[in-house]
Coordinates of C-alpha atoms in Angstrom, one line a residue:
Chain A
X1 CA 149.8 -83.3 -4.3
X2 CA 149.5 -79.5 -4.3
X3 CA 150.9 -77.5 -7.1
X4 CA 153.9 -75.2 -6.2
X5 CA 154.4 -71.5 -6.8
X6 CA 157.8 -69.9 -7.3
X7 CA 157.9 -66.2 -6.5
X8 CA 160.5 -63.7 -7.9
X9 CA 160.6 -60.3 -6.3
X10 CA 162.9 -57.3 -5.9
X11 CA 161.3 -55.1 -3.3
X12 CA 158.4 -54.9 -0.9
X13 CA 156.6 -57.8 -2.5
X14 CA 153.1 -56.6 -1.6
X15 CA 151.7 -58.8 -4.3
X16 CA 153.7 -61.7 -2.8
X17 CA 152.2 -60.9 0.6
X18 CA 148.6 -61.0 -0.8
X19 CA 149.3 -64.3 -2.6
X20 CA 150.9 -65.8 0.6
X21 CA 147.9 -64.8 2.6
X22 CA 145.6 -66.5 0.2
X23 CA 147.8 -69.6 0.2
X24 CA 148.0 -69.7 4.0
X25 CA 144.2 -69.2 4.5
X26 CA 143.4 -71.8 1.9
X27 CA 141.8 -69.5 -0.6
X28 CA 144.5 -70.5 -3.1
X29 CA 144.8 -74.3 -3.2
X30 CA 148.6 -74.5 -3.7
X31 CA 151.9 -74.1 -1.9
X32 CA 154.6 -71.5 -2.1
X33 CA 157.6 -73.7 -3.0
X34 CA 160.3 -71.1 -3.3
X35 CA 160.9 -67.3 -3.1
X36 CA 163.8 -65.7 -4.9
X37 CA 165.1 -62.1 -4.9
X38 CA 167.9 -60.5 -6.9
X39 CA 168.1 -58.1 -3.9
X40 CA 169.2 -59.8 -0.7
X41 CA 167.9 -56.8 1.2
X42 CA 164.4 -56.9 -0.3
X43 CA 161.7 -56.6 2.4
X44 CA 159.6 -59.2 0.6
X45 CA 162.4 -61.7 1.0
X46 CA 162.5 -61.0 4.8
X47 CA 158.7 -61.6 4.9
X48 CA 159.1 -64.9 3.1
X49 CA 161.7 -66.0 5.6
X50 CA 159.4 -65.0 8.5
X51 CA 156.6 -67.0 6.9
X52 CA 158.8 -70.0 6.8
X53 CA 159.1 -70.4 3.0
X54 CA 162.3 -71.7 1.2
X55 CA 164.1 -68.6 0.0
X56 CA 167.3 -67.7 -1.8
X57 CA 168.9 -64.6 -3.1
X58 CA 172.0 -63.5 -4.9
X59 CA 172.7 -60.1 -6.5
X60 CA 173.0 -59.8 -10.3
X61 CA 175.9 -57.4 -10.2
X62 CA 178.7 -58.5 -12.5
X63 CA 176.9 -61.6 -13.7
X64 CA 175.9 -62.1 -17.3
X65 CA 172.1 -61.9 -17.7
X66 CA 171.8 -65.4 -19.2
X67 CA 174.1 -67.0 -16.6
X68 CA 172.2 -65.2 -13.8
X69 CA 168.8 -66.4 -15.2
X70 CA 170.2 -69.9 -15.6
X71 CA 171.1 -70.0 -11.9
X72 CA 167.6 -68.8 -10.9
X73 CA 166.0 -71.4 -13.2
X74 CA 168.1 -74.2 -11.6
X75 CA 166.8 -73.2 -8.2
X76 CA 163.2 -73.1 -9.5
X77 CA 163.6 -76.6 -11.0
X78 CA 165.2 -77.9 -7.7
X79 CA 162.2 -76.6 -5.8
X80 CA 159.8 -78.3 -8.3
X81 CA 158.0 -75.1 -9.0
X82 CA 154.9 -75.5 -11.3
X83 CA 154.1 -71.8 -11.8
X84 CA 156.4 -68.7 -11.5
X85 CA 154.8 -65.5 -10.3
X86 CA 156.7 -62.2 -10.7
X87 CA 155.9 -59.9 -7.9
X88 CA 157.8 -56.7 -8.5
X89 CA 160.7 -58.5 -10.1
X90 CA 162.7 -55.6 -11.7
X91 CA 164.5 -57.6 -14.3
X92 CA 163.6 -58.5 -17.9
X93 CA 163.8 -62.3 -18.2
X94 CA 166.0 -63.8 -20.9
X95 CA 164.6 -65.8 -23.7
X96 CA 166.4 -68.9 -22.4
X97 CA 164.6 -68.6 -19.0
X98 CA 161.2 -67.9 -20.6
X99 CA 161.4 -70.9 -22.9
X100 CA 162.3 -73.3 -20.0
X101 CA 159.0 -72.2 -18.3
X102 CA 156.9 -71.5 -21.4
X103 CA 153.4 -70.5 -20.4
X104 CA 154.2 -70.9 -16.7
X105 CA 155.3 -67.4 -15.8
X106 CA 152.9 -64.7 -14.7
X107 CA 153.4 -61.0 -14.1
X108 CA 151.2 -58.2 -12.8
X109 CA 151.5 -54.7 -14.2
X110 CA 149.9 -51.5 -12.7
X111 CA 148.1 -50.4 -15.9
X112 CA 145.6 -51.6 -18.5
X113 CA 148.2 -53.0 -20.9
X114 CA 149.0 -52.2 -23.7
X115 CA 148.8 -48.7 -22.3
X116 CA 151.7 -47.6 -20.1
X117 CA 154.2 -50.5 -20.2
X118 CA 157.5 -50.3 -18.3
X119 CA 158.4 -48.3 -15.3
X120 CA 156.3 -45.9 -13.4
X121 CA 153.0 -46.9 -15.1
X122 CA 150.9 -44.9 -12.6
X123 CA 153.0 -41.8 -13.2
X124 CA 152.7 -42.3 -16.9
X125 CA 148.9 -42.6 -16.6
X126 CA 148.6 -39.4 -14.5
X127 CA 150.8 -37.5 -17.0
X128 CA 148.8 -38.7 -19.9
X129 CA 145.6 -37.6 -18.2
X130 CA 143.6 -40.8 -18.5
X131 CA 140.4 -41.1 -16.5
X132 CA 140.6 -44.9 -16.2
X133 CA 143.7 -47.0 -15.6
X134 CA 144.0 -50.3 -13.8
X135 CA 146.1 -53.5 -13.7
X136 CA 146.9 -56.5 -15.8
X137 CA 147.9 -60.1 -15.1
X138 CA 149.6 -61.5 -18.1
X139 CA 151.8 -64.4 -19.2
X140 CA 155.5 -63.4 -19.5
X141 CA 157.5 -63.6 -22.7
X142 CA 160.9 -62.2 -23.4
X143 CA 159.5 -58.7 -24.2
X144 CA 158.5 -56.1 -21.7
X145 CA 154.9 -56.4 -20.4
X146 CA 153.8 -58.0 -23.6
X147 CA 152.5 -61.6 -23.1
X148 CA 148.9 -62.8 -23.5
X149 CA 146.6 -61.2 -20.9
X150 CA 144.7 -63.3 -18.3
X151 CA 142.8 -60.7 -16.3
X152 CA 142.5 -56.9 -16.1
X153 CA 140.7 -54.7 -13.7
X154 CA 139.8 -51.0 -14.4
X155 CA 140.5 -48.3 -11.7
X156 CA 139.3 -44.7 -11.9
X157 CA 141.8 -41.8 -11.8
X158 CA 140.6 -38.9 -9.7
X159 CA 141.4 -35.3 -10.2
X160 CA 143.3 -35.0 -7.0
X161 CA 145.2 -38.2 -7.4
X162 CA 149.0 -38.4 -6.7
X163 CA 151.2 -41.3 -7.8
X164 CA 150.8 -42.6 -4.2
X165 CA 147.0 -42.4 -4.0
X166 CA 146.5 -43.9 -7.5
X167 CA 149.0 -46.6 -6.8
X168 CA 147.2 -47.6 -3.6
X169 CA 143.9 -47.8 -5.4
X170 CA 145.4 -49.9 -8.2
X171 CA 147.2 -52.1 -5.7
X172 CA 144.0 -53.2 -4.1
X173 CA 142.8 -54.6 -7.5
X174 CA 146.3 -56.1 -8.1
X175 CA 146.0 -58.1 -4.9
X176 CA 142.6 -59.4 -5.9
X177 CA 143.1 -60.3 -9.6
X178 CA 146.6 -61.8 -9.2
X179 CA 145.4 -64.6 -6.9
X180 CA 142.3 -65.0 -9.2
X181 CA 144.6 -65.4 -12.2
X182 CA 146.9 -67.9 -10.4
X183 CA 143.9 -70.0 -9.4
X184 CA 142.7 -70.0 -13.0
X185 CA 146.1 -71.1 -14.4
X186 CA 146.5 -73.8 -11.8
X187 CA 143.0 -75.2 -12.7
X188 CA 144.2 -75.2 -16.4
X189 CA 140.8 -74.4 -17.9
X190 CA 142.0 -72.0 -20.6
X191 CA 143.4 -72.0 -24.1
X192 CA 145.4 -69.4 -25.9
X193 CA 144.2 -68.3 -29.3
X194 CA 146.7 -65.8 -30.8
X195 CA 147.0 -63.4 -28.0
X196 CA 143.6 -64.1 -26.4
X197 CA 143.4 -66.2 -23.3
X198 CA 140.0 -67.9 -23.4
X199 CA 138.3 -69.8 -20.6
X200 CA 137.4 -73.4 -21.5
Chain B
X1 CA 120.9 -17.7 -25.2
X2 CA 121.6 -21.3 -25.7
X3 CA 125.0 -22.5 -26.7
X4 CA 125.2 -24.1 -30.1
X5 CA 126.8 -27.4 -31.2
X6 CA 128.2 -28.2 -34.6
X7 CA 128.3 -31.9 -35.5
X8 CA 130.6 -33.4 -38.1
X9 CA 129.9 -36.9 -39.2
X10 CA 130.6 -39.3 -42.1
X11 CA 128.3 -42.3 -41.5
X12 CA 125.5 -43.6 -39.4
X13 CA 126.0 -40.9 -36.7
X14 CA 124.7 -43.0 -33.8
X15 CA 126.5 -40.7 -31.4
X16 CA 124.9 -37.7 -33.2
X17 CA 121.6 -39.4 -32.7
X18 CA 122.2 -39.9 -29.0
X19 CA 123.3 -36.2 -28.6
X20 CA 120.2 -35.0 -30.6
X21 CA 117.9 -37.0 -28.4
X22 CA 119.4 -35.5 -25.3
X23 CA 119.1 -32.0 -26.8
X24 CA 115.5 -32.5 -27.9
X25 CA 114.4 -33.9 -24.5
X26 CA 116.2 -31.2 -22.6
X27 CA 118.8 -33.3 -20.9
X28 CA 121.5 -31.3 -22.8
X29 CA 120.8 -27.6 -22.4
X30 CA 122.0 -26.5 -25.8
X31 CA 121.0 -26.3 -29.5
X32 CA 122.3 -28.2 -32.5
X33 CA 123.3 -25.3 -34.7
X34 CA 124.7 -27.2 -37.7
X35 CA 125.4 -30.7 -39.0
X36 CA 128.0 -31.3 -41.7
X37 CA 129.0 -34.4 -43.5
X38 CA 131.8 -35.0 -46.0
X39 CA 129.6 -37.8 -47.3
X40 CA 126.3 -36.4 -48.8
X41 CA 124.8 -39.9 -48.6
X42 CA 125.6 -40.4 -44.8
X43 CA 122.5 -41.7 -43.0
X44 CA 123.4 -39.4 -40.1
X45 CA 122.9 -36.4 -42.4
X46 CA 119.5 -37.7 -43.5
X47 CA 118.5 -38.1 -39.8
X48 CA 119.6 -34.5 -39.2
X49 CA 117.4 -33.3 -42.0
X50 CA 114.5 -35.2 -40.7
X51 CA 115.0 -33.7 -37.2
X52 CA 114.9 -30.2 -38.8
X53 CA 118.5 -29.1 -38.2
X54 CA 120.5 -27.0 -40.5
X55 CA 122.7 -29.3 -42.6
X56 CA 125.3 -29.1 -45.3
X57 CA 127.5 -31.5 -47.2
X58 CA 130.0 -31.6 -49.9
X59 CA 132.5 -34.3 -50.8
X60 CA 136.2 -33.9 -50.2
X61 CA 137.2 -35.6 -53.4
X62 CA 139.7 -33.5 -55.4
X63 CA 139.8 -30.7 -52.9
X64 CA 143.0 -29.8 -51.0
X65 CA 142.7 -30.7 -47.3
X66 CA 143.3 -27.2 -46.0
X67 CA 140.9 -25.7 -48.5
X68 CA 138.2 -28.3 -47.6
X69 CA 138.6 -27.6 -43.9
X70 CA 138.5 -23.9 -44.5
X71 CA 135.1 -24.3 -46.2
X72 CA 133.8 -26.4 -43.3
X73 CA 135.2 -23.8 -40.8
X74 CA 133.4 -21.0 -42.6
X75 CA 130.1 -22.8 -42.4
X76 CA 130.6 -23.5 -38.7
X77 CA 131.4 -19.8 -38.1
X78 CA 128.3 -18.8 -40.1
X79 CA 126.1 -20.9 -37.9
X80 CA 127.7 -19.4 -34.8
X81 CA 128.7 -22.8 -33.4
X82 CA 130.2 -22.8 -29.8
X83 CA 131.4 -26.4 -29.7
X84 CA 132.2 -28.9 -32.4
X85 CA 131.5 -32.6 -31.8
X86 CA 132.9 -35.2 -34.2
X87 CA 130.6 -38.1 -34.4
X88 CA 132.3 -40.6 -36.7
X89 CA 133.9 -38.0 -38.8
X90 CA 136.4 -40.0 -40.8
X91 CA 138.9 -37.2 -41.5
X92 CA 141.9 -35.9 -39.7
X93 CA 141.4 -32.2 -39.1
X94 CA 144.1 -29.8 -40.4
X95 CA 146.1 -27.7 -37.9
X96 CA 144.5 -24.6 -39.4
X97 CA 141.0 -25.8 -38.6
X98 CA 142.0 -27.0 -35.1
X99 CA 143.6 -23.7 -34.2
X100 CA 140.5 -21.7 -35.2
X101 CA 138.4 -23.8 -32.8
X102 CA 141.1 -24.4 -30.2
X103 CA 139.8 -26.3 -27.1
X104 CA 136.3 -26.3 -28.7
X105 CA 136.4 -29.6 -30.7
X106 CA 135.5 -32.9 -29.1
X107 CA 135.7 -36.5 -30.4
X108 CA 134.7 -39.9 -29.1
X109 CA 136.9 -42.9 -29.7
X110 CA 135.9 -46.6 -29.0
X111 CA 138.9 -47.5 -26.8
X112 CA 140.5 -46.4 -23.6
X113 CA 143.1 -44.2 -25.2
X114 CA 146.1 -44.2 -25.5
X115 CA 145.4 -47.9 -26.3
X116 CA 144.2 -48.7 -29.8
X117 CA 144.1 -45.3 -31.6
X118 CA 143.0 -45.1 -35.2
X119 CA 140.7 -47.3 -37.2
X120 CA 139.0 -50.5 -36.0
X121 CA 139.8 -50.0 -32.3
X122 CA 137.4 -52.7 -31.3
X123 CA 139.1 -55.2 -33.6
X124 CA 142.5 -54.1 -32.4
X125 CA 141.3 -54.7 -28.8
X126 CA 140.1 -58.2 -29.6
X127 CA 143.3 -59.2 -31.4
X128 CA 145.4 -57.9 -28.6
X129 CA 143.4 -60.0 -26.2
X130 CA 142.6 -57.3 -23.6
X131 CA 139.9 -58.1 -21.0
X132 CA 138.9 -54.4 -20.6
X133 CA 138.5 -51.8 -23.2
X134 CA 136.1 -48.9 -23.4
X135 CA 135.6 -45.4 -24.9
X136 CA 137.2 -42.0 -24.6
X137 CA 135.9 -38.4 -25.1
X138 CA 138.8 -36.1 -25.8
X139 CA 139.6 -32.7 -27.1
X140 CA 140.8 -32.8 -30.7
X141 CA 144.2 -31.6 -31.8
X142 CA 145.9 -32.1 -35.2
X143 CA 147.1 -35.5 -34.3
X144 CA 145.1 -38.7 -34.4
X145 CA 143.1 -39.5 -31.2
X146 CA 145.7 -37.6 -29.1
X147 CA 144.1 -34.5 -27.4
X148 CA 143.5 -34.1 -23.6
X149 CA 141.0 -36.6 -22.2
X150 CA 137.6 -35.5 -20.7
X151 CA 136.0 -38.8 -19.8
X152 CA 136.5 -42.5 -20.2
X153 CA 134.4 -45.5 -19.5
X154 CA 135.7 -49.1 -19.2
X155 CA 133.8 -51.9 -20.9
X156 CA 134.5 -55.7 -20.3
X157 CA 135.6 -57.9 -23.2
X158 CA 134.0 -61.3 -23.1
X159 CA 135.5 -64.5 -24.4
X160 CA 132.8 -65.0 -27.1
X161 CA 132.8 -61.4 -28.2
X162 CA 132.9 -60.5 -31.9
X163 CA 133.7 -57.0 -33.2
X164 CA 129.9 -56.5 -33.5
X165 CA 129.0 -57.6 -29.9
X166 CA 131.9 -55.6 -28.4
X167 CA 131.2 -52.5 -30.5
X168 CA 127.6 -52.6 -29.4
X169 CA 128.6 -52.8 -25.7
X170 CA 131.0 -49.9 -26.1
X171 CA 128.5 -47.9 -28.1
X172 CA 126.1 -47.8 -25.1
X173 CA 128.8 -46.2 -23.0
X174 CA 129.8 -43.8 -25.9
X175 CA 126.2 -42.5 -26.0
X176 CA 126.2 -41.9 -22.3
X177 CA 129.6 -40.2 -21.8
X178 CA 129.6 -38.1 -24.9
X179 CA 126.6 -36.1 -23.7
X180 CA 128.1 -36.0 -20.2
X181 CA 131.3 -34.5 -21.6
X182 CA 129.5 -32.0 -23.8
X183 CA 127.5 -30.8 -20.8
X184 CA 130.7 -30.4 -18.8
X185 CA 132.5 -28.4 -21.5
X186 CA 129.4 -26.2 -22.0
X187 CA 129.4 -25.5 -18.3
X188 CA 133.1 -24.6 -18.6
X189 CA 134.1 -25.8 -15.1
X190 CA 137.4 -27.4 -16.0
X191 CA 141.0 -26.4 -16.5
X192 CA 143.7 -28.2 -18.5
X193 CA 147.0 -28.9 -16.8
X194 CA 149.5 -30.4 -19.2
X195 CA 147.3 -33.2 -20.7
X196 CA 145.0 -33.5 -17.6
X197 CA 141.5 -32.1 -17.7
X198 CA 140.6 -31.2 -14.1
X199 CA 137.1 -30.3 -12.8
X200 CA 137.0 -26.8 -11.2

């Protein structure tokens, strides 16, 4: 039986789209079991519907964070999701959520962490004047952009870069390494030593 | 007339050696005008002597930081140094020193700054579990590893890396980009916008 991904997204979901393409063309040997968005109007959610995946959405407004995450977790369990992939999910997960899916939540971030965590990482990189930035796939814990790192890819910053041009260059690498990291986690041939994720 | 480099080092001076090689074989069109070490026993200082460069050294023990830096600055002025290159110089420069040579002091650091500033950057990178690290040539200000960045080069971290193997891989890139950055600064075709160093 194929392993099942759960996708959490808040916006365009371009990383979701890249993952879905790899699932549908057989590059990634798994199923997308469920797609959730905290924003009912998210374009990524619309795409998921069009592709025929099971989807759900409810807004977080006025709901306690722990209660909200508990509802999302319940849906993920109901859909028998093996691995959760955040794809532009603009919420920090509660400790209760993370502990239910310990070591089974991935995120991608548009910088070489630990540099430039948080929002607007590409803008942060430009303002800092780095010549190399990139992207990072990491396990998720309850802190922001802080879990053990699976894969990173460096991307050059050019003198004439804008946030848009730099983001586009990084995004191409995001689409590549996110699927690679998902395949690796699904194969299970890794161990975690301290913060290091080592291939076995 | 050739522009003149001043080198400050505290130890082996492997980056000094790489710079000296490029100066002596004509790859870098400049002279090494002066080599200083705060450690009279530094192997890099011995190499500088053997290569016939003007050298000086006195220990910092018991001397006020500002007074020490003032003595070093005096020697650099006497040797008509145009650009100062730190090559494993294990001292934070005082504001007074930096302001005398504003925009004319370079350093190389074995990480992709702003990640892993300070001592043992390669060890920090291994403990953090990053998959990509590298090195950075930057202008020096009075803060630690914080000035505008000229060049960076990414280097992969391998699962079986030790501090030694990773340091050796980074060092090859250090030797390459430090001379490249020196040549760039000597040509003068750059401008600094905020923290960004832009080629002109």
